[in-house]
CSV table of N, CA, C and O in Angstrom, one decimal:
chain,number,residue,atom,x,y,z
A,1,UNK,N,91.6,10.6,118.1
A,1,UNK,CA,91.5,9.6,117.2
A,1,UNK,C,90.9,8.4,117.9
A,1,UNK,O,91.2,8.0,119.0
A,2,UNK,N,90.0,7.6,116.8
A,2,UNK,CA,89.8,6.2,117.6
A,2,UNK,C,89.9,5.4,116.9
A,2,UNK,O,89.0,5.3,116.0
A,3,UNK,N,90.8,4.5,117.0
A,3,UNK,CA,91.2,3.1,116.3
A,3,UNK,C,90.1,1.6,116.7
A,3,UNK,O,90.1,1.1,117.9
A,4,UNK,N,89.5,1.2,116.0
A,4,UNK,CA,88.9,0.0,116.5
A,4,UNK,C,89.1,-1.3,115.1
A,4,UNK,O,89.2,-1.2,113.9
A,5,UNK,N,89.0,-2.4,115.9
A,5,UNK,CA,88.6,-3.2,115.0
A,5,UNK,C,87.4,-4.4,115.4
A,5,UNK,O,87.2,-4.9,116.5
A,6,UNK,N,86.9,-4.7,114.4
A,6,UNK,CA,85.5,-5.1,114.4
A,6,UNK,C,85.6,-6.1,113.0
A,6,UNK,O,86.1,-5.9,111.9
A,7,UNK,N,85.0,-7.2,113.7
A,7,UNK,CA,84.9,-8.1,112.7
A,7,UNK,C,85.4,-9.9,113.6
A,7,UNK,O,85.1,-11.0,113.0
A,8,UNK,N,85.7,-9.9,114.3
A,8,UNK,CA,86.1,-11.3,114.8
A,8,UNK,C,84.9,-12.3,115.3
A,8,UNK,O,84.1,-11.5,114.8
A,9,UNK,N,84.5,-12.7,115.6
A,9,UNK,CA,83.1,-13.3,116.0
A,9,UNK,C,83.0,-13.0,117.3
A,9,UNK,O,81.9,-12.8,117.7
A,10,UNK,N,83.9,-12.8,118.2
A,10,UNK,CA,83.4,-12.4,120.0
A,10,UNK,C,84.1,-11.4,120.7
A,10,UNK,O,84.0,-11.1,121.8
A,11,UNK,N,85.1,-10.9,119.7
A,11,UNK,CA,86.1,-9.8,120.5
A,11,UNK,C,86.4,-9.0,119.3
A,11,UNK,O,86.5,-9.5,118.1
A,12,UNK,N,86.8,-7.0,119.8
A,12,UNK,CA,87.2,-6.5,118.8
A,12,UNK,C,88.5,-5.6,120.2
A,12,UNK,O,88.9,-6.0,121.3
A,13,UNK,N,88.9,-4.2,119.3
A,13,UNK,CA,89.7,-3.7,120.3
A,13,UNK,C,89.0,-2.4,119.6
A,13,UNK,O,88.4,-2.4,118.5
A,14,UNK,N,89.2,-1.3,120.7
A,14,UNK,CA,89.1,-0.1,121.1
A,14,UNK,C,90.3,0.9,121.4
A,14,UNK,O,90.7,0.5,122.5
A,15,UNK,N,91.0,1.9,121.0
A,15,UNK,CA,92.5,2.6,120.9
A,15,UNK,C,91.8,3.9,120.6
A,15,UNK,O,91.3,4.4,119.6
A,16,UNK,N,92.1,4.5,122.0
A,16,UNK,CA,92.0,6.1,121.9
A,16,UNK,C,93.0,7.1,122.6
A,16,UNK,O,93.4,7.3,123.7
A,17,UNK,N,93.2,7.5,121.2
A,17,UNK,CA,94.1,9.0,121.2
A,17,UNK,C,93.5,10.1,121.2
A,17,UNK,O,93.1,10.6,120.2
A,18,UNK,N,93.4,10.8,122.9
A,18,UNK,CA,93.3,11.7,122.9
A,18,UNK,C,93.8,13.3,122.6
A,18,UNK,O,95.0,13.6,122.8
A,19,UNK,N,92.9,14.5,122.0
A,19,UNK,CA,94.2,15.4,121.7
A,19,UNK,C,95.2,15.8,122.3
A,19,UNK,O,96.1,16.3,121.7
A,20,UNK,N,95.3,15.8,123.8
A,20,UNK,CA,96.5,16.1,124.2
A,20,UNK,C,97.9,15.2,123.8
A,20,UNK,O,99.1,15.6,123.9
A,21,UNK,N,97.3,13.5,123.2
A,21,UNK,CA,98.3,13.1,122.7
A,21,UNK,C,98.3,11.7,123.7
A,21,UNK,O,98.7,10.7,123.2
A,22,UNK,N,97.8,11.7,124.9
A,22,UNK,CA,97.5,10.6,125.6
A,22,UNK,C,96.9,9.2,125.1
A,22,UNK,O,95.9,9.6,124.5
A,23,UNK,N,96.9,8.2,125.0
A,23,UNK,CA,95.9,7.2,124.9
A,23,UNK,C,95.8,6.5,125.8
A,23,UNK,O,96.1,6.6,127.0
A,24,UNK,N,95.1,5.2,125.1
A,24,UNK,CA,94.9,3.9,125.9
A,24,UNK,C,93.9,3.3,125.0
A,24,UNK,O,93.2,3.8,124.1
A,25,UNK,N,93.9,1.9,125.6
A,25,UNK,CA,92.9,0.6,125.2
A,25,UNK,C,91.8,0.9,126.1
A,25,UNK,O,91.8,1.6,127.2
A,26,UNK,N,90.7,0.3,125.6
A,26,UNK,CA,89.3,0.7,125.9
A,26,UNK,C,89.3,-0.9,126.4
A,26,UNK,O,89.9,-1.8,125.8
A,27,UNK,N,88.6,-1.1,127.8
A,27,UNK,CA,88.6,-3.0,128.0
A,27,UNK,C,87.3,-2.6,128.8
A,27,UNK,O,86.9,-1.6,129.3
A,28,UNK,N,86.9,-3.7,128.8
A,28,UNK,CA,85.9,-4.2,129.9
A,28,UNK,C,86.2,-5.3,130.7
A,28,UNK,O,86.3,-6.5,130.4
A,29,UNK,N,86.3,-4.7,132.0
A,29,UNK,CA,87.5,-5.5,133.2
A,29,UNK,C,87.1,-6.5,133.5
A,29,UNK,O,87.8,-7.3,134.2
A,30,UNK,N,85.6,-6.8,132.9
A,30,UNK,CA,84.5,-8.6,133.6
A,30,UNK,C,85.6,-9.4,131.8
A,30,UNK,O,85.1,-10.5,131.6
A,31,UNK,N,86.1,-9.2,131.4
A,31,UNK,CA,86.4,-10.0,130.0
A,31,UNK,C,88.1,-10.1,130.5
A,31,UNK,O,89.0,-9.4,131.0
A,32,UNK,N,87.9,-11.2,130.2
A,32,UNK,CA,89.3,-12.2,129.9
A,32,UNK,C,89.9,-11.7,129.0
A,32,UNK,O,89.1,-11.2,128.1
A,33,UNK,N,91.5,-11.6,128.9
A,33,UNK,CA,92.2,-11.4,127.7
A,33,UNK,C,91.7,-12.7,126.1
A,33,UNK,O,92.1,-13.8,126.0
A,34,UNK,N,90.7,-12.0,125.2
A,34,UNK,CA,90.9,-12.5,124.0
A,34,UNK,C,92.1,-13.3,123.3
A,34,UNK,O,93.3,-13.3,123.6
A,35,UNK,N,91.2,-14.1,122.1
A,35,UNK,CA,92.0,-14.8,121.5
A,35,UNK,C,92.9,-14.4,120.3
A,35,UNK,O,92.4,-13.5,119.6
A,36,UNK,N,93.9,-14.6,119.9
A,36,UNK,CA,94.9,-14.3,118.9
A,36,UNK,C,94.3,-14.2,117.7
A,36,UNK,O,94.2,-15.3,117.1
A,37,UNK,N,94.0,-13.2,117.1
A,37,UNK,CA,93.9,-12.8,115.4
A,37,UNK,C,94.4,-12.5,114.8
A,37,UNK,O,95.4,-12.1,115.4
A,38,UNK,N,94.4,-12.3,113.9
A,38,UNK,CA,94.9,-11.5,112.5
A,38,UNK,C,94.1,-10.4,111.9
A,38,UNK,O,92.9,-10.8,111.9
A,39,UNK,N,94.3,-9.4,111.6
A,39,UNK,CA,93.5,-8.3,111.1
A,39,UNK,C,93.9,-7.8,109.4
A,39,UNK,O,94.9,-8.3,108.9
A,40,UNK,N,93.4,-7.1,108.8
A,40,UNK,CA,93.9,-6.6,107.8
A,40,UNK,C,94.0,-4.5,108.1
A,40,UNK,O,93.1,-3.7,107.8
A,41,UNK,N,95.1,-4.2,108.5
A,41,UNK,CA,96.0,-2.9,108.0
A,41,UNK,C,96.4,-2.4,107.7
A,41,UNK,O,97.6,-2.1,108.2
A,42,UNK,N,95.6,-1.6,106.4
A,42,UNK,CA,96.0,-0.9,105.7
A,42,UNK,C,96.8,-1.9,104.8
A,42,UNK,O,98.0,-1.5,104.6
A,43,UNK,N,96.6,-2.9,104.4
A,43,UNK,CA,96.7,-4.0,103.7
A,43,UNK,C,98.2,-4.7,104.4
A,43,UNK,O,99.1,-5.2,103.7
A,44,UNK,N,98.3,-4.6,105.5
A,44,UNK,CA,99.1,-5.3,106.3
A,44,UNK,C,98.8,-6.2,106.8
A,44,UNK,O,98.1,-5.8,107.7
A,45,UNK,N,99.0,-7.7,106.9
A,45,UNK,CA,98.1,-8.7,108.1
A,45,UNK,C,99.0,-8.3,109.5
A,45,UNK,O,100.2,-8.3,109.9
A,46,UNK,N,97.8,-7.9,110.0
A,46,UNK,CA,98.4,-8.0,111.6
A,46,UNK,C,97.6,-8.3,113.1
A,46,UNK,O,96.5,-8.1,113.6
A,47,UNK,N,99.1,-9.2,113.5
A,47,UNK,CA,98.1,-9.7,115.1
A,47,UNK,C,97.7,-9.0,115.9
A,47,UNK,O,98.2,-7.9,116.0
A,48,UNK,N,96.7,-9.4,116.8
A,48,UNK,CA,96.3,-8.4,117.8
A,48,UNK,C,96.6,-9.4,119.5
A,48,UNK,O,96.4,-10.5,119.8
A,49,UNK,N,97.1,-8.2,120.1
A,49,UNK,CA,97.6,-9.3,120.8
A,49,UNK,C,95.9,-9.5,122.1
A,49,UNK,O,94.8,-9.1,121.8
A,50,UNK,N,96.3,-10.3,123.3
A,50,UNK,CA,94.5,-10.7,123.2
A,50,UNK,C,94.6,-9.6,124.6
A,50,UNK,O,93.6,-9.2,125.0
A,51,UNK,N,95.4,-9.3,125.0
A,51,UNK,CA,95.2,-8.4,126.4
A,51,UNK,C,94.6,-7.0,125.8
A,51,UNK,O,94.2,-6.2,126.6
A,52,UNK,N,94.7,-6.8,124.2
A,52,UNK,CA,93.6,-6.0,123.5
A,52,UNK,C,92.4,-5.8,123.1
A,52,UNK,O,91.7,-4.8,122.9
A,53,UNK,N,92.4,-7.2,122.9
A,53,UNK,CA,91.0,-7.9,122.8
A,53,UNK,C,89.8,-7.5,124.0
A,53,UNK,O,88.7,-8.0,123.7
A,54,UNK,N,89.9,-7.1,124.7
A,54,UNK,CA,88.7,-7.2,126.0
A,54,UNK,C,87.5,-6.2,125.9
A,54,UNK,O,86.9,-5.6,126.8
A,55,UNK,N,87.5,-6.1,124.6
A,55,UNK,CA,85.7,-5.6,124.2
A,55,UNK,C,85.0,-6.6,123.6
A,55,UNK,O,85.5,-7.5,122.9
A,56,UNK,N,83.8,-6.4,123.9
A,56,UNK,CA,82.6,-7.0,122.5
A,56,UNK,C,82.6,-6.2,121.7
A,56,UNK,O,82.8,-5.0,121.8
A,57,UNK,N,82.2,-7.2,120.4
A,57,UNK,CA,81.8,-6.3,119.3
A,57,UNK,C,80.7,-5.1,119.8
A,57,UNK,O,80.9,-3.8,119.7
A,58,UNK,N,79.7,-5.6,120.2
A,58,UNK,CA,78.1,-4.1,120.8
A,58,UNK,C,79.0,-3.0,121.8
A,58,UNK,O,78.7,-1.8,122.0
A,59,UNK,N,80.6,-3.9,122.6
A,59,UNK,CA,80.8,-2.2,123.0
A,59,UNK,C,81.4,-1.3,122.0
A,59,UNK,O,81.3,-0.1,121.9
A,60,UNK,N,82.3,-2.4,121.0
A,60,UNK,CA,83.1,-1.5,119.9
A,60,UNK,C,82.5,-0.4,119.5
A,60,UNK,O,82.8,0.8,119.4
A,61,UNK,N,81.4,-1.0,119.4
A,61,UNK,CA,80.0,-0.2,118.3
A,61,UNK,C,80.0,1.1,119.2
A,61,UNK,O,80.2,2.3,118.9
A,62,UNK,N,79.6,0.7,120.3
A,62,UNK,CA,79.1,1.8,121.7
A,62,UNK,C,80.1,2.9,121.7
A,62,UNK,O,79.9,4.1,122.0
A,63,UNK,N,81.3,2.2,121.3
A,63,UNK,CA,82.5,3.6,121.9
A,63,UNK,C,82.7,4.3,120.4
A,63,UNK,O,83.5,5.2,120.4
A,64,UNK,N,82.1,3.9,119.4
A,64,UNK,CA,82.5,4.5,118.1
A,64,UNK,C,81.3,5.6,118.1
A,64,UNK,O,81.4,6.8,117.7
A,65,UNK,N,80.1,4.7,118.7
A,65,UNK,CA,78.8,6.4,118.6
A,65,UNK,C,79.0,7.3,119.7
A,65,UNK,O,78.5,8.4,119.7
A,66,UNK,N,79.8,6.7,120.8
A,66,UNK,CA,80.3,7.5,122.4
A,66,UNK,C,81.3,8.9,121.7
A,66,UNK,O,81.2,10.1,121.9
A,67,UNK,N,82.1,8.3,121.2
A,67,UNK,CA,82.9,9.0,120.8
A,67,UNK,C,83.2,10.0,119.4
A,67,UNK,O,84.1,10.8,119.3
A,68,UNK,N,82.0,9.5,118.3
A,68,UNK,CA,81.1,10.8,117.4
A,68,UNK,C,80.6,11.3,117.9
A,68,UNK,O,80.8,12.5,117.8
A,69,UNK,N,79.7,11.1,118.8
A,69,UNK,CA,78.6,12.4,119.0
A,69,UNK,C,79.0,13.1,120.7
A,69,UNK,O,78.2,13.7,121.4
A,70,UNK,N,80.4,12.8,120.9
A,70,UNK,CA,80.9,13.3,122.4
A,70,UNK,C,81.8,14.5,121.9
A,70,UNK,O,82.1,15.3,122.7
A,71,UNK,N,82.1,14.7,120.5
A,71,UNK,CA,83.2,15.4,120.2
A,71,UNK,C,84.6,14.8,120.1
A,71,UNK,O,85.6,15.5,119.8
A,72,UNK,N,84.6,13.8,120.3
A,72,UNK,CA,86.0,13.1,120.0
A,72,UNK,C,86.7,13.1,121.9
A,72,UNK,O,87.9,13.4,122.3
A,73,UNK,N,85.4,12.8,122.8
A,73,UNK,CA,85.8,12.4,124.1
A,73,UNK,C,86.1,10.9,124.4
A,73,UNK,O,85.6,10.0,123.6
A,74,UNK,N,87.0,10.4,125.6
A,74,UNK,CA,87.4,9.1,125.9
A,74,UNK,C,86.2,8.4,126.0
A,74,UNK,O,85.6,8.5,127.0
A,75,UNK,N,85.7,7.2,124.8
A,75,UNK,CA,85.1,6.1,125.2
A,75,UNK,C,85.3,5.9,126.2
A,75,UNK,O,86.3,6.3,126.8
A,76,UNK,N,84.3,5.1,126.9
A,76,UNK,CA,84.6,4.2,128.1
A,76,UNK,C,83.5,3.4,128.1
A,76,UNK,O,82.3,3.8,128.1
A,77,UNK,N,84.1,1.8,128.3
A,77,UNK,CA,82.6,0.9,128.6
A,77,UNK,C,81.2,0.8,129.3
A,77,UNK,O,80.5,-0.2,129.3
């Protein structure tokens, strides 16, 4: 599974569940922990905290086509 969100103007987050059941956050280690948002899921407002934050929107993008056409392998920046 891959959870992302997209939409903030300079930061999104990245969340992959692997099928063994494993995850983790997807970051890019040159980025500072992001700023505090609000999201809408699943018609819930919810914050993101910012030590999640540490993608750009172009990698969000990157690990969403990394991760369709890999078979549902771990993104990585």
């Amino acid at each position: 599974m891959l959870d992302i969100c997209i939409g903030h103007p300079e930061r999104s987050f990245v969340y992959h569940v692997a099928v063994d059941g494993s995850s983790a956050w997807v970051y890019q280690p040159d980025l500072e922990p992001g700023p505090v948002f609000t999201f809408e899921y699943a018609g819930t407002p919810t914050d993101v905290w910012p030590e999640r934050t540490r993608v750009t929107n172009a990698t969000a993008w990157q690990a969403a086509r990394q991760f369709l056409t890999s078979g549902g392998q771990d993104p990585t920046p």
